[in-house]
CSV table of C-alpha atoms in Angstrom, one decimal:
chain,number,residue,atom,x,y,z
A,1,MET,CA,31.3,-40.2,-51.8
A,2,ARG,CA,29.0,-37.7,-53.6
A,3,SER,CA,30.5,-37.2,-57.0
A,4,ILE,CA,30.1,-34.2,-59.2
A,5,LEU,CA,31.4,-33.4,-62.7
A,6,ILE,CA,32.0,-29.8,-63.9
A,7,ILE,CA,32.0,-29.2,-67.6
A,8,ASP,CA,32.9,-25.7,-68.7
A,9,ASP,CA,35.3,-24.3,-71.3
A,10,GLU,CA,36.5,-21.6,-69.0
A,11,ILE,CA,39.2,-22.9,-66.7
A,12,HIS,CA,38.6,-20.4,-63.9
A,13,THR,CA,34.9,-21.4,-63.7
A,14,CYS,CA,35.9,-25.0,-63.4
A,15,THR,CA,38.5,-24.4,-60.7
A,16,LEU,CA,36.2,-22.0,-58.8
A,17,LEU,CA,33.3,-24.4,-58.7
A,18,ARG,CA,35.6,-27.3,-57.8
A,19,LYS,CA,37.1,-25.3,-54.9
A,20,ILE,CA,33.6,-24.3,-53.6
A,21,LEU,CA,32.2,-27.8,-53.8
A,22,MET,CA,35.2,-29.7,-52.5
A,23,LYS,CA,35.0,-27.5,-49.3
A,24,GLU,CA,31.6,-29.0,-48.8
A,25,GLY,CA,32.9,-32.6,-49.0
A,26,PHE,CA,32.0,-33.4,-52.6
A,27,ASP,CA,34.2,-35.4,-54.9
A,28,VAL,CA,34.6,-33.1,-57.9
A,29,ASP,CA,36.1,-33.7,-61.3
A,30,ILE,CA,36.4,-31.1,-64.1
A,31,THR,CA,36.8,-31.0,-67.8
A,32,MET,CA,36.7,-28.3,-70.6
A,33,SER,CA,35.9,-30.8,-73.4
A,34,GLY,CA,32.5,-32.3,-74.2
A,35,SER,CA,34.0,-35.4,-75.8
A,36,THR,CA,36.2,-36.0,-72.7
A,37,ALA,CA,33.1,-35.5,-70.5
A,38,LEU,CA,31.3,-38.3,-72.2
A,39,LYS,CA,34.3,-40.6,-71.7
A,40,MET,CA,34.4,-39.7,-68.0
A,41,VAL,CA,30.7,-40.4,-67.6
A,42,LYS,CA,31.1,-43.8,-69.2
A,43,GLU,CA,34.0,-44.7,-66.9
A,44,LYS,CA,32.7,-43.2,-63.6
A,45,HIS,CA,29.2,-42.7,-62.2
A,46,TYR,CA,28.6,-39.0,-61.5
A,47,GLN,CA,25.5,-38.3,-59.5
A,48,VAL,CA,25.4,-34.6,-60.4
A,49,VAL,CA,26.8,-32.8,-63.5
A,50,PHE,CA,27.2,-29.0,-63.9
A,51,CYS,CA,27.3,-28.4,-67.7
A,52,ASP,CA,27.8,-25.1,-69.5
A,53,TYR,CA,25.2,-24.3,-72.1
A,54,ARG,CA,27.5,-22.3,-74.4
A,55,LEU,CA,30.2,-25.0,-74.5
A,56,LYS,CA,32.7,-24.1,-77.2
A,57,ASP,CA,33.4,-27.7,-78.3
A,58,LYS,CA,33.5,-28.4,-82.0
A,59,GLU,CA,32.1,-31.9,-81.5
A,60,LYS,CA,29.8,-31.5,-78.5
A,61,ASP,CA,28.0,-28.3,-77.5
A,62,GLY,CA,26.2,-28.0,-74.1
A,63,ALA,CA,22.7,-28.9,-75.5
A,64,THR,CA,23.9,-32.0,-77.2
A,65,LEU,CA,26.2,-33.1,-74.4
A,66,SER,CA,23.6,-32.8,-71.6
A,67,HIS,CA,21.1,-34.9,-73.7
A,68,GLU,CA,23.7,-37.6,-74.3
A,69,ILE,CA,24.8,-37.7,-70.7
A,70,HIS,CA,21.1,-38.1,-69.7
A,71,LEU,CA,20.8,-41.1,-72.2
A,72,LEU,CA,24.0,-42.6,-70.8
A,73,SER,CA,23.1,-42.1,-67.1
A,74,PRO,CA,19.4,-41.3,-66.6
A,75,GLN,CA,19.9,-41.1,-62.8
A,76,THR,CA,22.4,-38.3,-63.0
A,77,ALA,CA,21.0,-34.8,-62.1
A,78,ILE,CA,22.2,-32.4,-64.9
A,79,ILE,CA,22.3,-28.7,-64.0
A,80,ILE,CA,22.7,-26.4,-66.9
A,81,MET,CA,24.9,-23.2,-66.4
A,82,THR,CA,24.1,-20.3,-68.7
A,83,GLY,CA,24.8,-16.6,-68.9
A,84,TYR,CA,21.9,-16.1,-71.2
A,85,PRO,CA,18.8,-17.0,-69.3
A,86,ASP,CA,15.9,-17.9,-71.6
A,87,VAL,CA,12.8,-19.6,-70.2
A,88,ARG,CA,11.9,-21.3,-73.5
A,89,ILE,CA,15.4,-22.8,-73.9
A,90,ALA,CA,15.4,-23.9,-70.2
A,91,ILE,CA,12.0,-25.6,-70.7
A,92,GLN,CA,13.5,-27.5,-73.6
A,93,PHE,CA,16.5,-28.6,-71.4
A,94,ILE,CA,14.1,-29.9,-68.8
A,95,LYS,CA,12.1,-31.8,-71.4
A,96,ASN,CA,15.4,-33.3,-72.6
A,97,GLY,CA,16.2,-34.6,-69.1
A,98,ALA,CA,18.0,-31.8,-67.3
A,99,TYR,CA,17.3,-31.5,-63.6
A,100,ASP,CA,17.7,-27.7,-63.2
A,101,TYR,CA,19.5,-24.7,-64.5
A,102,VAL,CA,21.5,-21.8,-63.0
A,103,THR,CA,22.4,-18.4,-64.4
A,104,LYS,CA,25.9,-16.9,-64.4
A,105,PRO,CA,27.6,-15.2,-62.6
A,106,LEU,CA,27.6,-18.0,-60.0
A,107,HIS,CA,27.5,-17.5,-56.3
A,108,ALA,CA,29.0,-19.9,-53.8
A,109,GLU,CA,25.9,-20.2,-51.6
A,110,GLN,CA,23.7,-20.7,-54.7
A,111,VAL,CA,25.9,-23.4,-56.1
A,112,ILE,CA,26.1,-25.3,-52.8
A,113,LEU,CA,22.3,-25.1,-52.2
A,114,LEU,CA,21.6,-26.3,-55.8
A,115,ALA,CA,24.1,-29.2,-55.5
A,116,ASN,CA,22.6,-30.3,-52.2
A,117,LYS,CA,19.0,-30.1,-53.6
A,118,ALA,CA,20.1,-32.2,-56.5
A,119,PHE,CA,21.5,-34.9,-54.3
A,120,LEU,CA,18.3,-34.8,-52.2
A,121,TYR,CA,16.3,-35.1,-55.4
A,122,ILE,CA,18.3,-38.2,-56.4
A,123,ALA,CA,17.8,-39.8,-53.0
A,124,ASN,CA,14.1,-39.2,-53.1
A,125,VAL,CA,13.5,-40.2,-56.8
A,126,HIS,CA,16.1,-42.9,-57.4
A,127,GLY,CA,16.9,-44.1,-53.9
A,128,ASN,CA,20.7,-43.5,-54.3
A,129,ASP,CA,22.9,-43.7,-51.3
A,130,THR,CA,23.3,-40.0,-50.7
A,131,THR,CA,23.2,-37.9,-47.6
A,132,PRO,CA,19.9,-36.0,-47.3
A,133,TYR,CA,20.3,-32.3,-47.0
A,134,SER,CA,17.8,-29.8,-45.4
A,135,ALA,CA,18.0,-26.4,-46.9
A,136,PRO,CA,17.3,-23.4,-44.7
A,137,SER,CA,13.9,-22.8,-46.2
A,138,VAL,CA,12.7,-26.4,-45.5
A,139,THR,CA,10.2,-26.6,-42.7
A,140,SER,CA,9.6,-30.3,-42.5
A,141,VAL,CA,10.1,-33.6,-44.3
A,142,ASN,CA,7.2,-36.2,-44.4
A,143,ALA,CA,7.5,-40.0,-44.2
A,144,GLN,CA,8.2,-40.4,-47.9
A,145,GLY,CA,11.0,-37.8,-47.8
A,146,LYS,CA,9.2,-35.2,-49.9
A,147,LEU,CA,9.9,-31.7,-48.7
A,148,SER,CA,7.4,-29.2,-47.4
A,149,GLU,CA,9.3,-26.0,-48.3
A,150,THR,CA,7.7,-22.7,-47.4
A,151,GLY,CA,4.4,-24.5,-47.0
A,152,HIS,CA,4.8,-26.3,-50.4
A,153,VAL,CA,4.7,-30.1,-50.5
A,154,TYR,CA,6.5,-31.8,-53.4
A,155,GLY,CA,4.2,-34.2,-55.1
A,156,ILE,CA,5.0,-37.4,-57.0
A,157,SER,CA,2.2,-37.1,-59.6
A,158,SER,CA,3.1,-36.1,-63.2
A,159,ALA,CA,1.1,-32.9,-62.7
A,160,SER,CA,3.1,-32.0,-59.6
A,161,LYS,CA,6.4,-32.9,-61.2
A,162,GLU,CA,5.7,-30.6,-64.2
A,163,LEU,CA,4.7,-27.8,-61.8
A,164,ASN,CA,7.9,-28.1,-59.8
A,165,GLN,CA,10.0,-28.2,-63.0
A,166,GLN,CA,8.4,-24.9,-64.1
A,167,ILE,CA,8.9,-23.4,-60.7
A,168,SER,CA,12.6,-24.3,-60.9
A,169,LEU,CA,12.8,-22.7,-64.3
A,170,ILE,CA,11.2,-19.4,-63.5
A,171,ALA,CA,12.3,-18.8,-59.9
A,172,PRO,CA,15.9,-17.7,-60.6
A,173,THR,CA,14.7,-15.1,-63.2
A,174,ASN,CA,13.2,-11.7,-62.5
A,175,TYR,CA,10.1,-12.4,-64.6
A,176,SER,CA,6.6,-11.4,-63.5
A,177,VAL,CA,4.5,-14.5,-63.0
A,178,ILE,CA,0.7,-15.2,-63.2
A,179,ILE,CA,-0.3,-18.2,-61.1
A,180,CYS,CA,-3.6,-19.7,-62.2
A,181,GLY,CA,-5.6,-22.3,-60.3
A,182,GLU,CA,-8.8,-23.0,-58.5
A,183,THR,CA,-9.5,-21.8,-54.9
A,184,GLY,CA,-7.5,-23.7,-52.4
A,185,THR,CA,-4.9,-25.2,-54.7
A,186,GLY,CA,-2.0,-23.4,-52.9
A,187,LYS,CA,-1.2,-20.5,-55.2
A,188,GLU,CA,0.3,-18.5,-52.4
A,189,SER,CA,2.5,-21.5,-51.4
A,190,VAL,CA,3.8,-21.6,-55.0
A,191,ALA,CA,4.5,-17.9,-54.9
A,192,ARG,CA,6.5,-18.2,-51.7
A,193,LEU,CA,8.4,-21.1,-53.2
A,194,ILE,CA,9.3,-19.0,-56.2
A,195,HIS,CA,10.5,-16.3,-53.9
A,196,SER,CA,12.6,-18.7,-51.7
A,197,ARG,CA,14.4,-19.9,-54.8
A,198,SER,CA,15.0,-16.5,-56.3
A,199,LYS,CA,17.9,-14.1,-55.9
A,200,ARG,CA,15.6,-12.0,-53.8
A,201,SER,CA,15.1,-14.7,-51.2
A,202,ASP,CA,16.8,-12.7,-48.5
A,203,LYS,CA,14.5,-9.7,-49.1
A,204,PRO,CA,10.8,-9.3,-48.0
A,205,PHE,CA,7.9,-11.4,-49.4
A,206,VAL,CA,4.7,-9.4,-49.1
A,207,ALA,CA,1.3,-11.0,-49.8
A,208,LEU,CA,-1.9,-9.0,-50.4
A,209,ASP,CA,-5.3,-10.4,-50.9
A,210,CYS,CA,-7.1,-8.2,-53.4
A,211,GLY,CA,-10.4,-10.1,-53.2
A,212,SER,CA,-12.1,-7.9,-50.6
A,213,LEU,CA,-10.4,-4.5,-51.1
A,214,SER,CA,-12.6,-1.5,-51.9
A,215,ASN,CA,-11.2,1.0,-54.5
A,216,GLU,CA,-10.0,3.4,-51.8
A,217,LEU,CA,-8.6,0.7,-49.6
A,218,ALA,CA,-6.8,-1.0,-52.5
A,219,ALA,CA,-5.0,2.2,-53.4
A,220,SER,CA,-3.9,2.7,-49.8
A,221,GLU,CA,-2.8,-1.0,-49.3
A,222,LEU,CA,-0.9,-1.1,-52.5
A,223,PHE,CA,0.7,2.4,-52.7
A,224,GLY,CA,0.3,3.7,-49.1
A,225,HIS,CA,-1.2,7.1,-48.1
A,226,GLU,CA,-0.4,10.3,-46.3
A,227,LYS,CA,-2.0,11.3,-43.0
A,228,GLY,CA,-5.3,13.1,-43.6
A,229,SER,CA,-5.5,12.1,-47.3
A,230,PHE,CA,-9.0,10.7,-46.8
A,231,THR,CA,-11.5,10.1,-44.0
A,232,GLY,CA,-9.9,7.7,-41.6
A,233,ALA,CA,-6.4,8.2,-42.6
A,234,ILE,CA,-5.2,9.2,-39.2
A,235,ASN,CA,-1.6,8.1,-39.8
A,236,THR,CA,0.8,7.8,-42.7
A,237,LYS,CA,0.9,4.3,-44.1
A,238,ILE,CA,3.5,2.5,-46.2
A,239,GLY,CA,2.0,0.5,-49.0
A,240,ALA,CA,2.8,-3.1,-50.1
A,241,PHE,CA,5.1,-2.0,-52.9
A,242,GLN,CA,7.4,-0.2,-50.5
A,243,GLU,CA,7.2,-2.9,-47.9
A,244,ALA,CA,8.3,-5.4,-50.5
A,245,ASN,CA,11.1,-3.2,-51.9
A,246,GLY,CA,14.0,-5.4,-53.0
A,247,GLY,CA,11.9,-8.5,-52.7
A,248,THR,CA,8.7,-10.0,-54.0
A,249,LEU,CA,5.1,-8.7,-54.0
A,250,PHE,CA,2.3,-11.3,-54.3
A,251,LEU,CA,-1.2,-10.1,-55.3
A,252,ASP,CA,-3.8,-12.7,-54.8
A,253,GLU,CA,-7.1,-12.5,-56.7
A,254,VAL,CA,-5.8,-9.7,-58.8
A,255,ALA,CA,-8.8,-9.8,-61.1
A,256,ASN,CA,-10.9,-8.2,-58.4
A,257,LEU,CA,-9.0,-4.9,-58.5
A,258,SER,CA,-11.1,-2.1,-59.9
A,259,TYR,CA,-10.3,-0.7,-63.4
A,260,SER,CA,-8.9,2.5,-61.9
A,261,ILE,CA,-6.5,0.6,-59.6
A,262,GLN,CA,-5.4,-1.5,-62.6
A,263,VAL,CA,-4.5,1.7,-64.4
A,264,ALA,CA,-2.4,2.9,-61.4
A,265,LEU,CA,-0.8,-0.6,-61.0
A,266,LEU,CA,0.2,-0.6,-64.7
A,267,ARG,CA,1.8,2.8,-64.3
A,268,VAL,CA,3.8,1.6,-61.2
A,269,LEU,CA,5.0,-1.4,-63.1
A,270,GLN,CA,6.1,0.6,-66.1
A,271,GLU,CA,7.7,3.5,-64.2
A,272,ARG,CA,8.9,1.6,-61.1
A,273,MET,CA,7.8,4.6,-59.0
A,274,VAL,CA,5.1,4.7,-56.3
A,275,ARG,CA,3.1,7.8,-55.3
A,276,PRO,CA,1.2,7.3,-52.0
A,277,VAL,CA,-2.4,8.5,-51.9
A,278,GLY,CA,-2.4,12.2,-51.0
A,279,SER,CA,1.3,12.7,-51.8
A,280,ASN,CA,3.0,14.5,-54.7
A,281,ILE,CA,6.3,12.7,-54.1
A,282,GLU,CA,7.2,9.5,-56.1
A,283,THR,CA,9.4,6.9,-54.5
A,284,PRO,CA,11.4,4.3,-56.6
A,285,VAL,CA,10.7,0.7,-55.9
A,286,ASP,CA,12.4,-2.5,-57.0
A,287,ILE,CA,10.1,-5.5,-56.7
A,288,ARG,CA,9.3,-8.7,-58.5
A,289,LEU,CA,5.5,-9.1,-59.0
A,290,ILE,CA,3.7,-12.4,-58.8
A,291,VAL,CA,-0.1,-12.4,-59.1
A,292,ALA,CA,-2.7,-15.1,-58.8
A,293,SER,CA,-6.3,-15.6,-59.9
A,294,ASN,CA,-8.8,-18.4,-59.8
A,295,GLU,CA,-10.6,-16.6,-62.7
A,296,ASN,CA,-9.5,-16.9,-66.3
A,297,LEU,CA,-7.9,-13.5,-67.0
A,298,SER,CA,-8.4,-13.9,-70.7
A,299,HIS,CA,-12.1,-14.2,-70.1
A,300,ALA,CA,-12.0,-11.2,-67.7
A,301,ILE,CA,-10.5,-9.1,-70.5
A,302,ILE,CA,-13.3,-10.1,-72.9
A,303,GLN,CA,-15.8,-9.2,-70.3
A,304,GLY,CA,-14.2,-5.8,-69.8
A,305,LYS,CA,-13.2,-6.5,-66.2
A,306,PHE,CA,-9.4,-6.6,-66.7
A,307,ARG,CA,-7.1,-4.4,-68.7
A,308,GLU,CA,-5.5,-6.1,-71.7
A,309,ASP,CA,-2.3,-4.0,-71.4
A,310,LEU,CA,-1.9,-4.9,-67.8
A,311,PHE,CA,-2.4,-8.6,-68.6
A,312,TYR,CA,0.4,-8.5,-71.1
A,313,ARG,CA,2.6,-6.6,-68.7
A,314,LEU,CA,2.1,-9.3,-66.1
A,315,ASN,CA,2.1,-12.3,-68.3
A,316,GLU,CA,5.9,-12.9,-68.7
A,317,PHE,CA,5.3,-16.4,-67.4
A,318,THR,CA,2.2,-18.3,-66.4
A,319,LEU,CA,2.0,-21.2,-64.0
A,320,THR,CA,-1.2,-23.3,-63.5
A,321,VAL,CA,-1.5,-25.1,-60.2
A,322,PRO,CA,-3.5,-28.4,-60.8
A,323,PRO,CA,-6.6,-29.1,-58.7
A,324,LEU,CA,-6.3,-31.9,-56.1
A,325,ARG,CA,-8.6,-34.2,-58.1
A,326,LYS,CA,-6.0,-34.3,-60.9
A,327,ARG,CA,-3.2,-35.2,-58.6
A,328,LEU,CA,-4.7,-37.9,-56.4
A,329,GLU,CA,-1.3,-39.7,-56.4
A,330,ASP,CA,-0.2,-36.9,-54.0
A,331,LEU,CA,-2.9,-37.5,-51.5
A,332,PRO,CA,-0.7,-39.7,-49.2
A,333,LEU,CA,2.0,-37.0,-49.1
A,334,PHE,CA,-0.5,-34.2,-48.3
A,335,ILE,CA,-2.2,-36.3,-45.6
A,336,GLU,CA,1.0,-37.3,-44.0
A,337,THR,CA,2.3,-33.7,-43.9
A,338,PHE,CA,-1.0,-32.3,-42.6
A,339,VAL,CA,-1.3,-35.0,-39.9
A,340,LYS,CA,2.2,-34.2,-38.7
A,341,GLU,CA,1.6,-30.5,-38.6
A,342,THR,CA,-1.6,-31.0,-36.6
A,343,GLU,CA,0.1,-33.4,-34.2
A,344,ASN,CA,2.7,-30.6,-33.6
A,345,ASP,CA,-0.1,-28.1,-32.9
A,346,LEU,CA,-2.1,-30.4,-30.7
A,347,GLN,CA,1.0,-31.9,-28.9
A,348,ARG,CA,-0.4,-35.4,-29.2
A,349,LYS,CA,-0.2,-38.4,-31.5
A,350,SER,CA,-3.0,-39.0,-34.0
A,351,GLY,CA,-4.2,-42.4,-35.1
A,352,PRO,CA,-4.1,-43.8,-38.6
A,353,LEU,CA,-6.8,-43.1,-41.2
A,354,SER,CA,-9.1,-46.1,-41.9
A,355,PRO,CA,-9.0,-47.8,-45.3
A,356,GLU,CA,-12.6,-46.7,-45.8
A,357,LEU,CA,-11.8,-43.1,-45.3
A,358,LEU,CA,-8.8,-43.3,-47.6
A,359,GLU,CA,-10.9,-44.9,-50.2
A,360,TYR,CA,-13.5,-42.1,-49.8
A,361,PHE,CA,-10.8,-39.5,-50.2
A,362,ASN,CA,-9.7,-41.0,-53.5
A,363,THR,CA,-13.3,-40.8,-54.9
A,364,TYR,CA,-14.2,-37.4,-53.6
A,365,SER,CA,-14.0,-34.4,-56.0
A,366,TRP,CA,-12.3,-32.0,-53.6
A,367,PRO,CA,-13.9,-28.7,-54.7
A,368,GLY,CA,-12.0,-26.9,-52.0
A,369,ASN,CA,-8.7,-28.6,-53.1
A,370,ILE,CA,-5.7,-28.7,-50.7
A,371,ARG,CA,-7.1,-26.2,-48.3
A,372,GLU,CA,-10.2,-28.3,-47.9
A,373,LEU,CA,-8.1,-31.4,-47.2
A,374,LYS,CA,-5.9,-29.6,-44.7
A,375,ASN,CA,-8.9,-28.3,-42.8
A,376,LEU,CA,-10.5,-31.7,-42.8
A,377,ILE,CA,-7.4,-33.4,-41.5
A,378,ARG,CA,-7.1,-30.8,-38.7
A,379,ARG,CA,-10.7,-31.3,-37.7
A,380,ALA,CA,-10.4,-35.1,-37.9
A,381,CYS,CA,-7.3,-35.1,-35.7
A,382,LEU,CA,-8.9,-32.8,-33.2
A,383,LEU,CA,-12.2,-34.7,-32.8
A,384,THR,CA,-10.6,-38.2,-32.8
A,385,PRO,CA,-9.1,-39.4,-29.5
A,386,ALA,CA,-5.3,-39.9,-29.5
A,387,ASP,CA,-4.0,-43.0,-31.3
A,388,SER,CA,-7.6,-43.9,-32.3
A,389,THR,CA,-8.4,-44.8,-35.9
A,390,ILE,CA,-9.8,-41.8,-37.9
A,391,ASP,CA,-12.9,-43.1,-39.6
A,392,LEU,CA,-15.6,-42.0,-42.0
A,393,GLN,CA,-17.9,-40.9,-39.2
A,394,ILE,CA,-15.6,-37.9,-38.7
A,395,LEU,CA,-16.6,-36.4,-42.0
A,396,PRO,CA,-18.8,-33.2,-41.9
A,397,GLN,CA,-22.3,-33.6,-43.3
A,398,ASP,CA,-21.8,-31.3,-46.2
A,399,MET,CA,-19.0,-33.5,-47.4
A,400,THR,CA,-20.9,-36.8,-47.1
A,401,ASP,CA,-23.9,-35.2,-48.8
A,402,ALA,CA,-21.8,-34.4,-51.8
A,403,HIS,CA,-21.3,-38.1,-52.3
A,404,LYS,CA,-25.0,-39.0,-52.0
A,405,PRO,CA,-27.0,-39.4,-55.2
A,406,VAL,CA,-28.7,-36.1,-56.1
A,407,HIS,CA,-32.4,-36.3,-55.7
A,408,LYS,CA,-34.0,-35.5,-59.0
A,409,LYS,CA,-37.6,-34.7,-59.6
A,410,VAL,CA,-39.0,-37.1,-62.2
A,411,ILE,CA,-41.4,-35.0,-64.3
A,412,VAL,CA,-44.3,-37.2,-65.3
A,413,LEU,CA,-46.1,-36.1,-68.3
A,414,LYS,CA,-49.6,-36.6,-67.0
A,415,GLN,CA,-51.2,-35.3,-70.2
A,416,ALA,CA,-50.1,-35.9,-73.8
A,417,ASP,CA,-46.4,-36.1,-74.8
A,418,ASN,CA,-46.8,-32.8,-76.6
A,419,ASP,CA,-47.5,-30.9,-73.3
A,420,LEU,CA,-45.1,-28.0,-73.9
A,421,LYS,CA,-45.0,-27.0,-70.2
A,422,SER,CA,-43.9,-30.4,-69.0
A,423,ILE,CA,-41.4,-30.8,-71.8
A,424,ALA,CA,-39.9,-27.4,-71.0
A,425,GLN,CA,-39.6,-28.3,-67.3
A,426,GLN,CA,-37.8,-31.5,-68.1
A,427,ALA,CA,-35.4,-29.9,-70.5
A,428,GLU,CA,-34.7,-27.1,-67.9
A,429,HIS,CA,-34.1,-29.8,-65.2
A,430,GLU,CA,-31.6,-31.7,-67.4
A,431,LYS,CA,-29.8,-28.5,-68.4
A,432,ILE,CA,-29.4,-27.3,-64.8
A,433,MET,CA,-28.2,-30.7,-63.7
A,434,LYS,CA,-25.7,-30.9,-66.5
A,435,VAL,CA,-24.2,-27.5,-65.6
A,436,LEU,CA,-24.1,-28.3,-61.8
A,437,ARG,CA,-22.1,-31.4,-62.5
A,438,GLU,CA,-19.7,-29.5,-64.7
A,439,VAL,CA,-18.9,-27.0,-61.9
A,440,LYS,CA,-18.9,-29.6,-59.1
A,441,PHE,CA,-22.2,-28.3,-57.8
A,442,ASN,CA,-20.9,-24.8,-57.2
A,443,LYS,CA,-24.1,-22.8,-57.4
A,444,THR,CA,-22.4,-19.4,-58.0
A,445,LYS,CA,-20.5,-20.7,-61.0
A,446,ALA,CA,-23.5,-22.5,-62.3
A,447,ALA,CA,-25.6,-19.4,-62.1
A,448,ARG,CA,-22.9,-17.4,-63.9
A,449,LEU,CA,-22.6,-20.0,-66.7
A,450,MET,CA,-26.4,-20.0,-67.2
A,451,ASN,CA,-26.5,-16.2,-67.2
A,452,ILE,CA,-28.9,-16.0,-64.3
A,453,ASP,CA,-28.4,-14.7,-60.7
A,454,ARG,CA,-28.1,-17.0,-57.7
A,455,LYS,CA,-31.6,-16.1,-56.5
A,456,THR,CA,-33.1,-17.2,-59.8
A,457,LEU,CA,-31.1,-20.5,-59.7
A,458,TYR,CA,-32.3,-21.2,-56.1
A,459,ASN,CA,-35.9,-20.6,-57.2
A,460,LYS,CA,-35.6,-23.0,-60.1
A,461,LEU,CA,-33.9,-25.7,-57.8
A,462,GLN,CA,-36.9,-25.4,-55.4
A,463,LEU,CA,-39.4,-25.5,-58.3
A,464,LEU,CA,-37.9,-28.5,-59.9
A,465,GLU,CA,-37.2,-30.2,-56.5
A,466,ILE,CA,-33.5,-30.5,-57.1
A,467,LYS,CA,-31.6,-31.0,-53.9
A,468,VAL,CA,-27.9,-30.5,-54.0
């Protein structure tokens, strides 16, 4: 039987939660005393505990109690209930061993979903005898039992666990979120997961890539336009803000928006009103904004590319998605998930990955991160006959070249050691190689760091016979 303990000093909260959860087949006990709760935990194993944060117990408040329960029963998933949501306090609870938190007033569907997710978490992490539960937003479960929810794969690495804890903290709030991370790390997947766990989950999720939008097009895509407002505007268009009304708007590569669009965006966020291009009518909008960037926005502010006031308006909470090279423990989970997805697409069984290929994956730097891995798995499964072993030979040449030693030009000082030209060439060669290694041989980033354009860098690579 799946056992739950409810700890709250309001009797109607206890009885309501007990009624809701017992209808779902849970074994539920309640108490309004922290001291009594500790005695109950010592006498009976509770797999999940709902504990009120503002517990009016002279001896045990909610913060102390949840920590002590965690020490007594580390495998128990503790869910904090609070009517005063504060992300900083919630983070401290997570650090002290809590599994998740929920804000009051409580809704039946929310409580049931949270309880089932807690039992699933226990089954995955601790191997308890619980019945797995698939939430409506779950699309697949891989061999290790880690969920792929809205395209998001739960990892087992410490970096992944920390990310998932922070997602659990921020998702139920209405805070604006900045998601940072390298290209291909899955920033949109994280945004969708935040939306799916929020109170807006039944409303639209609208994603817009700002990376390639011109100034005029960005205004139209974000705010909409009236027919005839500019050349090519042959019809009235609803913008992303209005499409996402009531739900979540995700702006990817937000740093690429022009300065004038940033000004307009800041005004919309402050006024919560949208005026389409060519219109004099303002329309109220209610959205939660999540933005993402693979560029450091603080550096963009210093460079004059991003408005400081907009940054502070957006920066209510920041998440950093770790690169794949820092979460290699998760490789088997990602591989298993992507292989199963590809098998479904191809309608045929794929063979196993060879030990040599898996070893190569664990030593590769993955500059394209999860997106690169996913595309590689799809390519490998397509090109390898059904049920045949997927081997190293399937790797594209650019990937194998990345593992080959870089051919360096050895500059021989044919004349005296004080030949300034030769010494300068050698120093330049060493500097370029150092920067290239730092940026994983990304030439665009290397050129930017050395304050030269790409053409100049290519000329120097050719002159110094550096092949990368």
